[in-house]
mmCIF file of C-alpha atoms in Angstrom:
data_model
loop_
_atom_site.group_PDB
_atom_site.id
_atom_site.type_symbol
_atom_site.label_atom_id
_atom_site.label_comp_id
_atom_site.label_asym_id
_atom_site.label_seq_id
_atom_site.Cartn_x
_atom_site.Cartn_y
_atom_site.Cartn_z
ATOM 1 C CA MET A 1 -50.286 -13.378 17.937
ATOM 2 C CA PHE A 2 -46.446 -13.509 19.614
ATOM 3 C CA GLY A 3 -44.458 -16.696 19.624
ATOM 4 C CA TYR A 4 -42.845 -18.545 22.306
ATOM 5 C CA ASP A 5 -39.482 -16.122 22.565
ATOM 6 C CA SER A 6 -41.734 -13.184 21.498
ATOM 7 C CA ALA A 7 -44.319 -13.881 24.805
ATOM 8 C CA VAL A 8 -41.185 -14.757 27.058
ATOM 9 C CA THR A 9 -39.530 -11.041 25.928
ATOM 10 C CA PHE A 10 -42.814 -9.285 25.814
ATOM 11 C CA ALA A 11 -43.555 -10.658 29.053
ATOM 12 C CA ASN A 12 -40.532 -10.219 30.895
ATOM 13 C CA PHE A 13 -38.765 -6.939 29.263
ATOM 14 C CA ILE A 14 -41.366 -5.013 27.746
ATOM 15 C CA ALA A 15 -45.113 -4.907 29.696
ATOM 16 C CA THR A 16 -42.743 -4.325 32.712
ATOM 17 C CA PRO A 17 -43.268 -1.227 35.315
ATOM 18 C CA SER A 18 -39.575 -0.451 34.896
ATOM 19 C CA LEU A 19 -37.333 1.286 31.567
ATOM 20 C CA LEU A 20 -34.431 -1.357 33.496
ATOM 21 C CA ASP A 21 -36.395 -4.188 32.682
ATOM 22 C CA ALA A 22 -35.087 -3.986 29.277
ATOM 23 C CA PHE A 23 -31.601 -4.904 29.766
ATOM 24 C CA ALA A 24 -32.883 -8.171 31.939
ATOM 25 C CA VAL A 25 -32.482 -6.857 35.055
ATOM 26 C CA SER A 26 -35.378 -8.466 36.250
ATOM 27 C CA THR A 27 -37.844 -11.068 35.680
ATOM 28 C CA GLN A 28 -41.636 -10.759 36.200
ATOM 29 C CA GLN A 29 -42.097 -14.244 37.410
ATOM 30 C CA PRO A 30 -41.229 -15.052 40.474
ATOM 31 C CA THR A 31 -41.207 -18.967 39.863
ATOM 32 C CA ILE A 32 -38.769 -17.899 36.985
ATOM 33 C CA PRO A 33 -35.012 -17.604 37.175
ATOM 34 C CA LEU A 34 -33.810 -14.647 35.560
ATOM 35 C CA ALA A 35 -30.798 -16.235 34.279
ATOM 36 C CA GLN A 36 -33.670 -19.077 32.446
ATOM 37 C CA ILE A 37 -34.846 -16.112 30.548
ATOM 38 C CA ALA A 38 -31.475 -13.366 30.204
ATOM 39 C CA GLY A 39 -30.531 -14.618 27.353
ATOM 40 C CA ASN A 40 -33.648 -14.300 25.323
ATOM 41 C CA ASP A 41 -33.312 -10.780 25.830
ATOM 42 C CA HIS A 42 -32.951 -8.686 22.523
ATOM 43 C CA VAL A 43 -31.606 -5.738 24.184
ATOM 44 C CA LEU A 44 -32.269 -3.161 21.435
ATOM 45 C CA VAL A 45 -35.967 -4.297 20.042
ATOM 46 C CA SER A 46 -36.843 -4.273 24.012
ATOM 47 C CA LEU A 47 -35.647 -1.396 25.018
ATOM 48 C CA ILE A 48 -37.647 0.344 21.911
ATOM 49 C CA SER A 49 -40.802 -1.676 22.524
ATOM 50 C CA HIS A 50 -40.466 -0.456 26.175
ATOM 51 C CA LEU A 51 -40.999 2.956 25.538
ATOM 52 C CA VAL A 52 -43.348 2.250 23.435
ATOM 53 C CA TYR A 53 -45.314 0.555 26.030
ATOM 54 C CA SER A 54 -44.479 3.205 28.227
ATOM 55 C CA LEU A 55 -45.931 5.838 26.497
ATOM 56 C CA THR A 56 -48.727 3.845 25.575
ATOM 57 C CA GLY A 57 -49.621 1.388 26.973
ATOM 58 C CA THR A 58 -50.978 -0.804 24.498
ATOM 59 C CA ARG A 59 -50.676 -4.781 24.012
ATOM 60 C CA SER A 60 -51.332 -5.296 20.275
ATOM 61 C CA GLU A 61 -48.930 -7.618 18.756
ATOM 62 C CA VAL A 62 -49.207 -5.360 15.559
ATOM 63 C CA VAL A 63 -48.168 -2.395 17.310
ATOM 64 C CA TYR A 64 -44.340 -4.541 18.466
ATOM 65 C CA ARG A 65 -44.326 -6.071 15.057
ATOM 66 C CA PHE A 66 -43.883 -2.668 13.720
ATOM 67 C CA VAL A 67 -40.278 -1.823 14.803
ATOM 68 C CA PRO A 68 -39.031 -5.469 13.020
ATOM 69 C CA ALA A 69 -40.651 -5.389 10.413
ATOM 70 C CA LEU A 70 -39.910 -1.582 8.880
ATOM 71 C CA ALA A 71 -35.880 -3.054 10.001
ATOM 72 C CA ALA A 72 -36.558 -5.772 7.197
ATOM 73 C CA GLY A 73 -37.913 -3.784 4.554
ATOM 74 C CA GLY A 74 -34.813 -1.446 5.619
ATOM 75 C CA ALA A 75 -32.160 -4.198 4.840
ATOM 76 C CA VAL A 76 -34.135 -4.887 1.730
ATOM 77 C CA GLY A 77 -33.936 -1.018 0.681
ATOM 78 C CA VAL A 78 -30.211 -0.905 1.787
ATOM 79 C CA THR A 79 -29.007 -4.099 0.354
ATOM 80 C CA ALA A 80 -30.838 -3.363 -3.206
ATOM 81 C CA THR A 81 -29.603 0.273 -3.488
ATOM 82 C CA ALA A 82 -26.433 -0.411 -2.427
ATOM 83 C CA LEU A 83 -25.837 -4.305 -4.969
ATOM 84 C CA ALA A 84 -27.776 -1.880 -7.454
ATOM 85 C CA GLU A 85 -24.129 0.769 -7.507
ATOM 86 C CA ARG A 86 -22.398 -1.770 -7.634
ATOM 87 C CA PHE A 87 -23.489 -4.421 -9.922
ATOM 88 C CA GLY A 88 -26.174 -2.944 -11.698
ATOM 89 C CA LEU A 89 -30.049 -2.124 -11.231
ATOM 90 C CA VAL A 90 -31.223 -5.427 -12.490
ATOM 91 C CA ALA A 91 -28.867 -7.635 -9.949
ATOM 92 C CA GLY A 92 -29.842 -4.775 -6.965
ATOM 93 C CA LEU A 93 -33.217 -5.561 -8.047
ATOM 94 C CA CYS A 94 -33.070 -9.023 -7.517
ATOM 95 C CA ALA A 95 -31.038 -9.001 -4.759
ATOM 96 C CA GLY A 96 -33.928 -7.274 -3.117
ATOM 97 C CA LEU A 97 -35.949 -9.735 -3.855
ATOM 98 C CA PHE A 98 -33.793 -12.561 -2.541
ATOM 99 C CA VAL A 99 -33.698 -10.769 0.712
ATOM 100 C CA ALA A 100 -37.094 -9.711 1.039
ATOM 101 C CA MET A 101 -38.919 -12.847 0.043
ATOM 102 C CA ASN A 102 -36.188 -15.537 2.421
ATOM 103 C CA PRO A 103 -38.043 -17.495 4.492
ATOM 104 C CA MET A 104 -36.099 -16.560 6.955
ATOM 105 C CA CYS A 105 -36.092 -12.416 6.896
ATOM 106 C CA VAL A 106 -39.828 -12.871 6.036
ATOM 107 C CA GLU A 107 -40.728 -15.032 9.575
ATOM 108 C CA ASN A 108 -38.073 -13.436 11.922
ATOM 109 C CA GLY A 109 -38.678 -9.572 10.304
ATOM 110 C CA ARG A 110 -42.153 -9.461 11.721
ATOM 111 C CA ASP A 111 -41.659 -10.603 14.935
ATOM 112 C CA LEU A 112 -40.875 -9.370 18.091
ATOM 113 C CA ARG A 113 -37.241 -9.883 17.545
ATOM 114 C CA GLY A 114 -34.115 -8.370 16.982
ATOM 115 C CA TYR A 115 -32.964 -10.279 13.851
ATOM 116 C CA SER A 116 -34.157 -7.789 11.734
ATOM 117 C CA LEU A 117 -32.739 -4.743 13.153
ATOM 118 C CA ALA A 118 -29.343 -6.178 13.511
ATOM 119 C CA ALA A 119 -29.683 -7.520 10.139
ATOM 120 C CA LEU A 120 -30.484 -3.610 9.375
ATOM 121 C CA CYS A 121 -28.174 -1.853 11.326
ATOM 122 C CA GLY A 122 -25.253 -4.314 9.954
ATOM 123 C CA VAL A 123 -25.669 -4.090 6.265
ATOM 124 C CA LEU A 124 -25.872 0.285 7.093
ATOM 125 C CA ALA A 125 -22.391 -0.413 8.727
ATOM 126 C CA THR A 126 -20.764 -2.267 5.993
ATOM 127 C CA VAL A 127 -22.251 0.220 3.171
ATOM 128 C CA LEU A 128 -20.392 2.833 5.126
ATOM 129 C CA PHE A 129 -17.460 0.864 6.079
ATOM 130 C CA LEU A 130 -16.937 -0.008 2.152
ATOM 131 C CA GLY A 131 -17.948 4.126 1.080
ATOM 132 C CA SER A 132 -14.553 4.501 -0.109
ATOM 133 C CA PRO A 133 -11.176 3.269 -0.483
ATOM 134 C CA SER A 134 -9.860 5.416 2.257
ATOM 135 C CA PRO A 135 -13.413 5.102 4.435
ATOM 136 C CA LEU A 136 -15.293 6.822 7.098
ATOM 137 C CA ARG A 137 -12.856 10.370 7.204
ATOM 138 C CA SER A 138 -15.455 12.365 8.409
ATOM 139 C CA LYS A 139 -15.428 12.556 12.146
ATOM 140 C CA ARG A 140 -19.647 12.073 12.256
ATOM 141 C CA LEU A 141 -19.462 9.150 10.035
ATOM 142 C CA LEU A 142 -16.881 7.936 12.033
ATOM 143 C CA ALA A 143 -19.333 8.423 14.732
ATOM 144 C CA LEU A 144 -22.540 6.941 12.921
ATOM 145 C CA TYR A 145 -20.598 3.847 12.112
ATOM 146 C CA GLY A 146 -19.507 2.804 15.198
ATOM 147 C CA ALA A 147 -22.872 3.784 16.535
ATOM 148 C CA LEU A 148 -24.496 1.342 13.901
ATOM 149 C CA LEU A 149 -22.362 -1.202 15.037
ATOM 150 C CA GLY A 150 -22.988 -1.197 18.471
ATOM 151 C CA LEU A 151 -26.657 -1.622 18.341
ATOM 152 C CA ALA A 152 -26.449 -4.244 15.495
ATOM 153 C CA ILE A 153 -25.176 -6.218 18.023
ATOM 154 C CA ALA A 154 -27.539 -4.921 21.129
ATOM 155 C CA ALA A 155 -30.273 -5.991 18.450
ATOM 156 C CA HIS A 156 -28.381 -9.419 18.876
ATOM 157 C CA VAL A 157 -24.848 -10.370 19.615
ATOM 158 C CA PHE A 158 -24.478 -12.477 16.888
ATOM 159 C CA ALA A 159 -24.100 -9.387 15.107
ATOM 160 C CA GLY A 160 -20.557 -8.903 16.869
ATOM 161 C CA LEU A 161 -19.016 -11.442 14.021
ATOM 162 C CA VAL A 162 -19.921 -7.684 11.806
ATOM 163 C CA LEU A 163 -16.960 -5.694 13.835
ATOM 164 C CA VAL A 164 -14.864 -8.574 13.463
ATOM 165 C CA ALA A 165 -15.228 -8.701 10.072
ATOM 166 C CA HIS A 166 -14.546 -5.381 9.308
ATOM 167 C CA VAL A 167 -11.010 -5.180 11.675
ATOM 168 C CA LEU A 168 -10.409 -8.532 9.761
ATOM 169 C CA TRP A 169 -10.091 -6.855 6.451
ATOM 170 C CA VAL A 170 -8.552 -4.163 7.371
ATOM 171 C CA LEU A 171 -6.128 -5.921 8.487
ATOM 172 C CA VAL A 172 -5.900 -8.062 5.757
ATOM 173 C CA ARG A 173 -5.062 -4.893 3.725
ATOM 174 C CA ARG A 174 -2.489 -4.034 5.511
ATOM 175 C CA SER A 175 -4.199 -0.308 6.012
ATOM 176 C CA TRP A 176 -2.346 0.993 9.374
ATOM 177 C CA PRO A 177 -3.954 5.139 8.685
ATOM 178 C CA ASP A 178 -7.583 3.212 7.602
ATOM 179 C CA PHE A 179 -6.878 0.932 11.034
ATOM 180 C CA ARG A 180 -6.367 4.039 13.397
ATOM 181 C CA ARG A 181 -9.229 5.665 12.057
ATOM 182 C CA LEU A 182 -11.494 3.036 12.548
ATOM 183 C CA VAL A 183 -10.170 2.261 16.275
ATOM 184 C CA PRO A 184 -12.734 5.015 17.852
ATOM 185 C CA ALA A 185 -15.529 3.602 16.454
ATOM 186 C CA TRP A 186 -14.163 0.200 16.740
ATOM 187 C CA ILE A 187 -14.440 1.425 21.336
ATOM 188 C CA LEU A 188 -17.754 3.118 20.827
ATOM 189 C CA ALA A 189 -19.395 0.184 18.992
ATOM 190 C CA ALA A 190 -18.112 -2.205 21.961
ATOM 191 C CA VAL A 191 -19.491 0.737 24.687
ATOM 192 C CA ILE A 192 -22.223 -0.096 23.261
ATOM 193 C CA ALA A 193 -22.995 -3.483 23.125
ATOM 194 C CA ILE A 194 -21.392 -4.117 26.853
ATOM 195 C CA ALA A 195 -23.840 -1.817 28.279
ATOM 196 C CA ALA A 196 -26.526 -3.876 25.951
ATOM 197 C CA ASN A 197 -25.548 -6.941 27.098
ATOM 198 C CA GLY A 198 -23.104 -6.713 29.409
ATOM 199 C CA TYR A 199 -25.297 -7.822 32.068
ATOM 200 C CA ILE A 200 -26.941 -10.552 30.890
ATOM 201 C CA LEU A 201 -23.580 -12.342 29.871
ATOM 202 C CA TRP A 202 -22.707 -11.799 33.734
ATOM 203 C CA VAL A 203 -26.277 -13.014 34.528
ATOM 204 C CA ASP A 204 -25.831 -16.353 32.735
ATOM 205 C CA VAL A 205 -22.249 -16.698 33.785
ATOM 206 C CA THR A 206 -22.968 -16.253 37.443
ATOM 207 C CA GLN A 207 -26.439 -17.499 37.880
ATOM 208 C CA HIS A 208 -25.399 -20.443 36.281
ATOM 209 C CA GLY A 209 -27.339 -19.617 33.082
ATOM 210 C CA PHE A 210 -25.463 -21.627 30.076
ATOM 211 C CA LEU A 211 -27.461 -24.461 29.527
ATOM 212 C CA PRO A 212 -24.835 -28.119 28.976
ATOM 213 C CA LYS A 213 -23.240 -28.292 25.702
ATOM 214 C CA GLN A 214 -24.934 -30.096 22.690
ATOM 215 C CA PHE A 215 -23.873 -30.662 19.596
ATOM 216 C CA ASP A 216 -25.805 -30.505 16.736
ATOM 217 C CA PRO A 217 -24.647 -32.606 13.651
ATOM 218 C CA THR A 218 -27.190 -30.559 11.219
ATOM 219 C CA PHE A 219 -26.082 -27.143 11.989
ATOM 220 C CA PRO A 220 -23.739 -26.742 8.954
ATOM 221 C CA ARG A 221 -26.352 -28.060 6.714
ATOM 222 C CA ASP A 222 -29.057 -26.255 7.970
ATOM 223 C CA LEU A 223 -27.175 -22.964 7.929
ATOM 224 C CA VAL A 224 -26.700 -23.190 4.301
ATOM 225 C CA LEU A 225 -30.316 -24.382 3.261
ATOM 226 C CA TYR A 226 -31.840 -21.555 5.815
ATOM 227 C CA LEU A 227 -29.369 -18.543 4.710
ATOM 228 C CA LEU A 228 -30.752 -19.829 0.633
ATOM 229 C CA GLY A 229 -34.230 -20.137 1.030
ATOM 230 C CA ALA A 230 -35.436 -23.441 3.038
ATOM 231 C CA PRO A 231 -38.049 -24.801 3.807
ATOM 232 C CA SER A 232 -38.814 -24.272 0.278
ATOM 233 C CA LEU A 233 -37.333 -26.696 -1.879
ATOM 234 C CA LEU A 234 -37.714 -24.800 -5.354
ATOM 235 C CA ALA A 235 -37.042 -21.614 -4.001
ATOM 236 C CA LEU A 236 -33.744 -23.149 -2.418
ATOM 237 C CA GLY A 237 -32.630 -24.962 -5.403
ATOM 238 C CA LEU A 238 -32.781 -21.688 -7.571
ATOM 239 C CA TRP A 239 -31.046 -19.609 -5.466
ATOM 240 C CA LEU A 240 -28.366 -22.368 -4.514
ATOM 241 C CA SER A 241 -27.695 -22.966 -8.048
ATOM 242 C CA THR A 242 -26.668 -19.071 -8.452
ATOM 243 C CA ALA A 243 -25.250 -18.689 -5.107
ATOM 244 C CA GLY A 244 -22.986 -20.857 -6.645
ATOM 245 C CA LEU A 245 -22.401 -19.243 -9.765
ATOM 246 C CA GLY A 246 -22.039 -16.480 -7.986
ATOM 247 C CA LEU A 247 -18.762 -17.515 -6.173
ATOM 248 C CA TRP A 248 -16.997 -18.511 -9.293
ATOM 249 C CA ALA A 249 -17.690 -15.005 -10.718
ATOM 250 C CA LEU A 250 -16.493 -13.834 -7.139
ATOM 251 C CA ARG A 251 -13.104 -16.131 -6.832
ATOM 252 C CA LYS A 252 -10.877 -13.059 -7.085
ATOM 253 C CA GLU A 253 -12.334 -10.758 -4.367
ATOM 254 C CA ARG A 254 -9.738 -11.357 -1.702
ATOM 255 C CA LEU A 255 -11.819 -9.748 0.702
ATOM 256 C CA PHE A 256 -14.991 -11.170 0.008
ATOM 257 C CA TRP A 257 -13.478 -14.306 0.910
ATOM 258 C CA VAL A 258 -12.127 -13.145 3.613
ATOM 259 C CA GLY A 259 -15.497 -12.245 4.616
ATOM 260 C CA LEU A 260 -16.201 -15.927 3.932
ATOM 261 C CA GLY A 261 -14.138 -17.578 5.694
ATOM 262 C CA LEU A 262 -14.722 -15.985 8.862
ATOM 263 C CA ALA A 263 -17.773 -16.506 8.894
ATOM 264 C CA ALA A 264 -17.431 -20.186 8.202
ATOM 265 C CA ALA A 265 -14.743 -19.824 11.031
ATOM 266 C CA VAL A 266 -16.945 -18.890 13.740
ATOM 267 C CA ALA A 267 -20.239 -21.164 12.715
ATOM 268 C CA ALA A 268 -17.212 -23.929 12.621
ATOM 269 C CA LEU A 269 -15.943 -22.777 16.345
ATOM 270 C CA LEU A 270 -19.545 -22.721 17.414
ATOM 271 C CA TRP A 271 -20.372 -26.226 16.051
ATOM 272 C CA LEU A 272 -17.365 -28.256 17.236
ATOM 273 C CA VAL A 273 -16.145 -26.485 20.091
ATOM 274 C CA VAL A 274 -18.720 -24.319 21.936
ATOM 275 C CA GLN A 275 -21.321 -25.990 21.083
ATOM 276 C CA PRO A 276 -23.944 -23.976 22.731
ATOM 277 C CA TYR A 277 -27.451 -25.898 23.720
ATOM 278 C CA TYR A 278 -29.168 -23.286 21.152
ATOM 279 C CA LEU A 279 -27.401 -22.504 18.024
ATOM 280 C CA TYR A 280 -30.161 -22.213 15.503
ATOM 281 C CA PRO A 281 -29.341 -20.809 11.901
ATOM 282 C CA ARG A 282 -31.474 -17.476 12.303
ATOM 283 C CA PHE A 283 -28.947 -16.322 14.585
ATOM 284 C CA PHE A 284 -27.093 -15.547 11.394
ATOM 285 C CA ILE A 285 -29.048 -13.888 9.677
ATOM 286 C CA PHE A 286 -27.407 -10.825 9.492
ATOM 287 C CA LEU A 287 -25.362 -12.817 6.783
ATOM 288 C CA ILE A 288 -28.493 -13.010 4.061
ATOM 289 C CA PRO A 289 -27.213 -9.356 2.414
ATOM 290 C CA GLY A 290 -24.013 -11.419 2.194
ATOM 291 C CA CYS A 291 -25.711 -14.027 0.282
ATOM 292 C CA ALA A 292 -27.570 -11.234 -1.355
ATOM 293 C CA TYR A 293 -24.406 -10.219 -2.589
ATOM 294 C CA VAL A 294 -23.325 -13.417 -4.441
ATOM 295 C CA LEU A 295 -26.791 -13.517 -6.143
ATOM 296 C CA ALA A 296 -25.750 -10.242 -7.672
ATOM 297 C CA ALA A 297 -22.375 -10.478 -8.701
ATOM 298 C CA ALA A 298 -23.890 -13.840 -10.140
ATOM 299 C CA VAL A 299 -26.971 -11.725 -12.375
ATOM 300 C CA GLN A 300 -24.063 -9.192 -13.334
ATOM 301 C CA ARG A 301 -22.168 -11.798 -15.090
ATOM 302 C CA TRP A 302 -24.467 -13.782 -16.159
ATOM 303 C CA LYS A 303 -28.176 -11.231 -17.016
ATOM 304 C CA VAL A 304 -30.244 -14.437 -17.731
ATOM 305 C CA LEU A 305 -29.901 -15.494 -14.128
ATOM 306 C CA ALA A 306 -32.226 -12.641 -13.116
ATOM 307 C CA PRO A 307 -35.327 -14.622 -14.313
ATOM 308 C CA VAL A 308 -34.190 -17.431 -12.206
ATOM 309 C CA VAL A 309 -33.777 -15.180 -8.834
ATOM 310 C CA ALA A 310 -36.859 -13.869 -9.502
ATOM 311 C CA LEU A 311 -39.075 -17.313 -10.091
ATOM 312 C CA GLY A 312 -37.279 -18.262 -6.723
ATOM 313 C CA ALA A 313 -38.707 -15.565 -4.770
ATOM 314 C CA VAL A 314 -42.058 -16.257 -6.506
ATOM 315 C CA ALA A 315 -41.809 -19.659 -5.500
ATOM 316 C CA ALA A 316 -40.279 -18.701 -1.851
ATOM 317 C CA GLY A 317 -43.660 -16.764 -1.843
ATOM 318 C CA ILE A 318 -45.834 -19.089 -2.211
ATOM 319 C CA ALA A 319 -44.156 -21.362 -0.081
ATOM 320 C CA GLN A 320 -45.180 -19.267 2.579
ATOM 321 C CA LEU A 321 -48.579 -18.283 2.181
ATOM 322 C CA PRO A 322 -50.802 -21.471 4.004
ATOM 323 C CA ASN A 323 -49.047 -20.712 7.212
ATOM 324 C CA TYR A 324 -48.286 -16.593 7.147
ATOM 325 C CA THR A 325 -51.689 -16.090 9.703
ATOM 326 C CA ALA A 326 -50.913 -19.268 11.632
ATOM 327 C CA ASP A 327 -50.498 -18.876 15.284
ATOM 328 C CA PRO A 328 -47.453 -20.316 16.624
ATOM 329 C CA LEU A 329 -49.518 -20.810 19.974
ATOM 330 C CA ALA A 330 -52.922 -20.512 20.766
ATOM 331 C CA LEU A 331 -51.976 -17.624 24.022
ATOM 332 C CA ARG A 332 -54.933 -15.164 23.554
ATOM 333 C CA GLN A 333 -57.521 -18.210 24.185
ATOM 334 C CA ALA A 334 -55.471 -19.425 26.898
ATOM 335 C CA ALA A 335 -55.631 -16.210 28.494
ATOM 336 C CA GLN A 336 -59.629 -15.926 27.803
ATOM 337 C CA GLU A 337 -59.433 -19.218 29.646
ATOM 338 C CA VAL A 338 -57.242 -18.613 32.375
ATOM 339 C CA ALA A 339 -59.700 -15.439 32.945
ATOM 340 C CA ALA A 340 -63.062 -17.690 33.124
ATOM 341 C CA ALA A 341 -61.653 -19.835 34.829
ATOM 342 C CA ASP A 342 -60.856 -17.278 37.725
ATOM 343 C CA GLY A 343 -64.031 -15.511 37.203
ATOM 344 C CA ALA A 344 -65.408 -18.927 38.190
ATOM 345 C CA GLY A 345 -63.897 -19.194 41.095
ATOM 346 C CA LYS A 346 -61.991 -22.373 39.572
ATOM 347 C CA ARG A 347 -58.551 -23.373 40.397
ATOM 348 C CA LEU A 348 -56.126 -22.756 37.485
ATOM 349 C CA CYS A 349 -52.613 -24.871 37.391
ATOM 350 C CA LEU A 350 -50.221 -24.163 34.683
ATOM 351 C CA ILE A 351 -47.386 -26.561 34.749
ATOM 352 C CA HIS A 352 -44.042 -24.667 35.351
ATOM 353 C CA SER A 353 -42.536 -22.409 32.127
ATOM 354 C CA ASP A 354 -45.628 -22.000 30.798
ATOM 355 C CA GLU A 355 -46.281 -19.610 32.951
ATOM 356 C CA GLN A 356 -43.412 -17.243 31.245
ATOM 357 C CA VAL A 357 -45.184 -17.484 27.378
ATOM 358 C CA LEU A 358 -49.233 -17.287 29.390
ATOM 359 C CA GLY A 359 -47.942 -13.842 31.176
ATOM 360 C CA ALA A 360 -47.779 -11.741 28.439
ATOM 361 C CA TYR A 361 -51.486 -12.066 27.708
ATOM 362 C CA ALA A 362 -52.662 -13.364 31.237
ATOM 363 C CA PRO A 363 -49.905 -11.756 33.905
ATOM 364 C CA LYS A 364 -51.798 -13.013 37.088
ATOM 365 C CA GLY A 365 -55.004 -16.199 37.497
ATOM 366 C CA PHE A 366 -53.405 -19.224 37.578
ATOM 367 C CA THR A 367 -51.429 -21.076 40.013
ATOM 368 C CA VAL A 368 -47.957 -22.410 38.875
ATOM 369 C CA ILE A 369 -47.126 -26.429 39.508
ATOM 370 C CA SER A 370 -43.814 -27.997 39.208
ATOM 371 C CA SER A 371 -44.923 -31.541 40.709
ATOM 372 C CA ALA A 372 -47.755 -34.149 40.362
ATOM 373 C CA ASP A 373 -48.613 -33.972 44.337
ATOM 374 C CA GLN A 374 -49.752 -30.621 43.408
ATOM 375 C CA LEU A 375 -52.674 -31.940 40.674
ATOM 376 C CA GLY A 376 -54.989 -32.825 43.777
ATOM 377 C CA SER A 377 -55.496 -29.683 44.127
ATOM 378 C CA CYS A 378 -55.601 -28.060 40.411
ATOM 379 C CA ASP A 379 -59.423 -27.626 38.878
ATOM 380 C CA GLU A 380 -58.111 -27.566 35.668
ATOM 381 C CA VAL A 381 -54.847 -27.791 33.694
ATOM 382 C CA LEU A 382 -53.788 -25.866 31.053
ATOM 383 C CA ILE A 383 -51.116 -26.980 28.616
ATOM 384 C CA VAL A 384 -49.831 -24.269 26.256
ATOM 385 C CA SER A 385 -46.508 -25.051 25.217
ATOM 386 C CA TRP A 386 -43.983 -27.782 24.368
ATOM 387 C CA ALA A 387 -41.253 -26.305 27.194
ATOM 388 C CA ILE A 388 -42.450 -28.278 29.853
ATOM 389 C CA ASP A 389 -42.290 -30.969 32.067
ATOM 390 C CA ILE A 390 -43.079 -34.132 30.115
ATOM 391 C CA PRO A 391 -43.891 -36.429 32.260
ATOM 392 C CA LEU A 392 -46.051 -33.960 34.721
ATOM 393 C CA ARG A 393 -48.381 -33.411 31.850
ATOM 394 C CA ASP A 394 -48.721 -36.887 30.837
ATOM 395 C CA GLU A 395 -49.978 -37.300 34.564
ATOM 396 C CA ALA A 396 -51.966 -34.576 33.956
ATOM 397 C CA ALA A 397 -54.008 -36.395 31.175
ATOM 398 C CA ARG A 398 -54.223 -39.003 33.105
ATOM 399 C CA GLN A 399 -55.609 -37.232 35.965
ATOM 400 C CA PHE A 400 -58.138 -35.044 33.556
ATOM 401 C CA PRO A 401 -59.308 -37.819 31.389
ATOM 402 C CA HIS A 402 -61.136 -34.749 29.123
ATOM 403 C CA ALA A 403 -59.638 -32.628 27.130
ATOM 404 C CA ARG A 404 -60.787 -29.719 24.639
ATOM 405 C CA GLN A 405 -58.331 -27.652 22.654
ATOM 406 C CA PHE A 406 -57.595 -23.991 20.896
ATOM 407 C CA PRO A 407 -56.264 -24.262 17.796
ATOM 408 C CA ALA A 408 -52.552 -23.250 17.089
ATOM 409 C CA VAL A 409 -49.068 -24.586 15.404
ATOM 410 C CA TYR A 410 -48.982 -25.598 19.182
ATOM 411 C CA PRO A 411 -52.551 -26.046 20.645
ATOM 412 C CA THR A 412 -53.094 -25.659 23.967
ATOM 413 C CA VAL A 413 -54.658 -28.394 25.701
ATOM 414 C CA VAL A 414 -57.799 -27.584 28.976
ATOM 415 C CA LEU A 415 -57.640 -31.249 31.056
ATOM 416 C CA GLU A 416 -60.996 -31.499 32.886
ATOM 417 C CA ARG A 417 -61.518 -33.995 34.946
#
């Protein structure tokens, strides 16, 4: 079943009448302002999924998880192959295991989001970029490289860091012929990125879509831990210690440290200066192949670390098994409740904002309320998520004392008189 963000994406940017909705040009619920949800749109995955919806009309979660999952598998394969060529077969296999079993990759690589597509396109572009001492002399490869960079940013805007890293690498090397050769590809990437995300940014700026700043004191710690195996404590310990040795093995690779410094600088800028309301480690998921590079360097230098990395993969897999098939929200059951209430002639109410997620499964059949004085006209109230007016929820629970639950990680609650 879709999670919160995936449900918002599906309801507003995929299962809609117009393919243009994949670019967040409109909202499907009149009670939800476009600026409130535009930033939730990962354009590349929305566009691909909308084409699937337009051709088939299916609303199956399995179908829409296929492209992100395939991209996640592709990222594993490309990373393992590239690092096997660089560090040897054993190190490459360890790197592939790390990416394949990394909890952040597993969780986000099977969801209806653009993270895995961003990682795949980013690592493919980087492999092309680093493919030779004087990269991309073929015009076709140059165009492919630029397109992949643009598609990575279209999948998730934070992947723009990959483009910045490539520009910086060329400047550090002071390779002006390469710089001039690569400029057209970088321009192509920028054009694709702006075409995908430009209107979303415009909506956020002009319609006050940016939420107030919020400082997250734990973000740097969380970023490092989730890149290297959290929440699996054993996997984290094994991979983090291996990464520390990998940094030592790479201590003389200047370009690696340039890339690491850039990632740290951008993370610090976002954390300390920009302070966006939402800043999650998964936004940097495209850095996980870079972490695999560090682990592969360690395994090449100290072969005894290969079993350590493999054991970390086993630990990560075991830690994820209990909740792997758990539904984050009980949206399908909630939709069935809407249909049953509508068929019985009851007035079922949702507290404002829940309609944007339930709309993926029940586009109509409910009434949206936003104040306590509207509760009197409701026969029952459906609480689907945490992203609602909590005082209104509590007042609804007082006026509707009988409750039923539909199980999920965050269960749906049906309130009745």
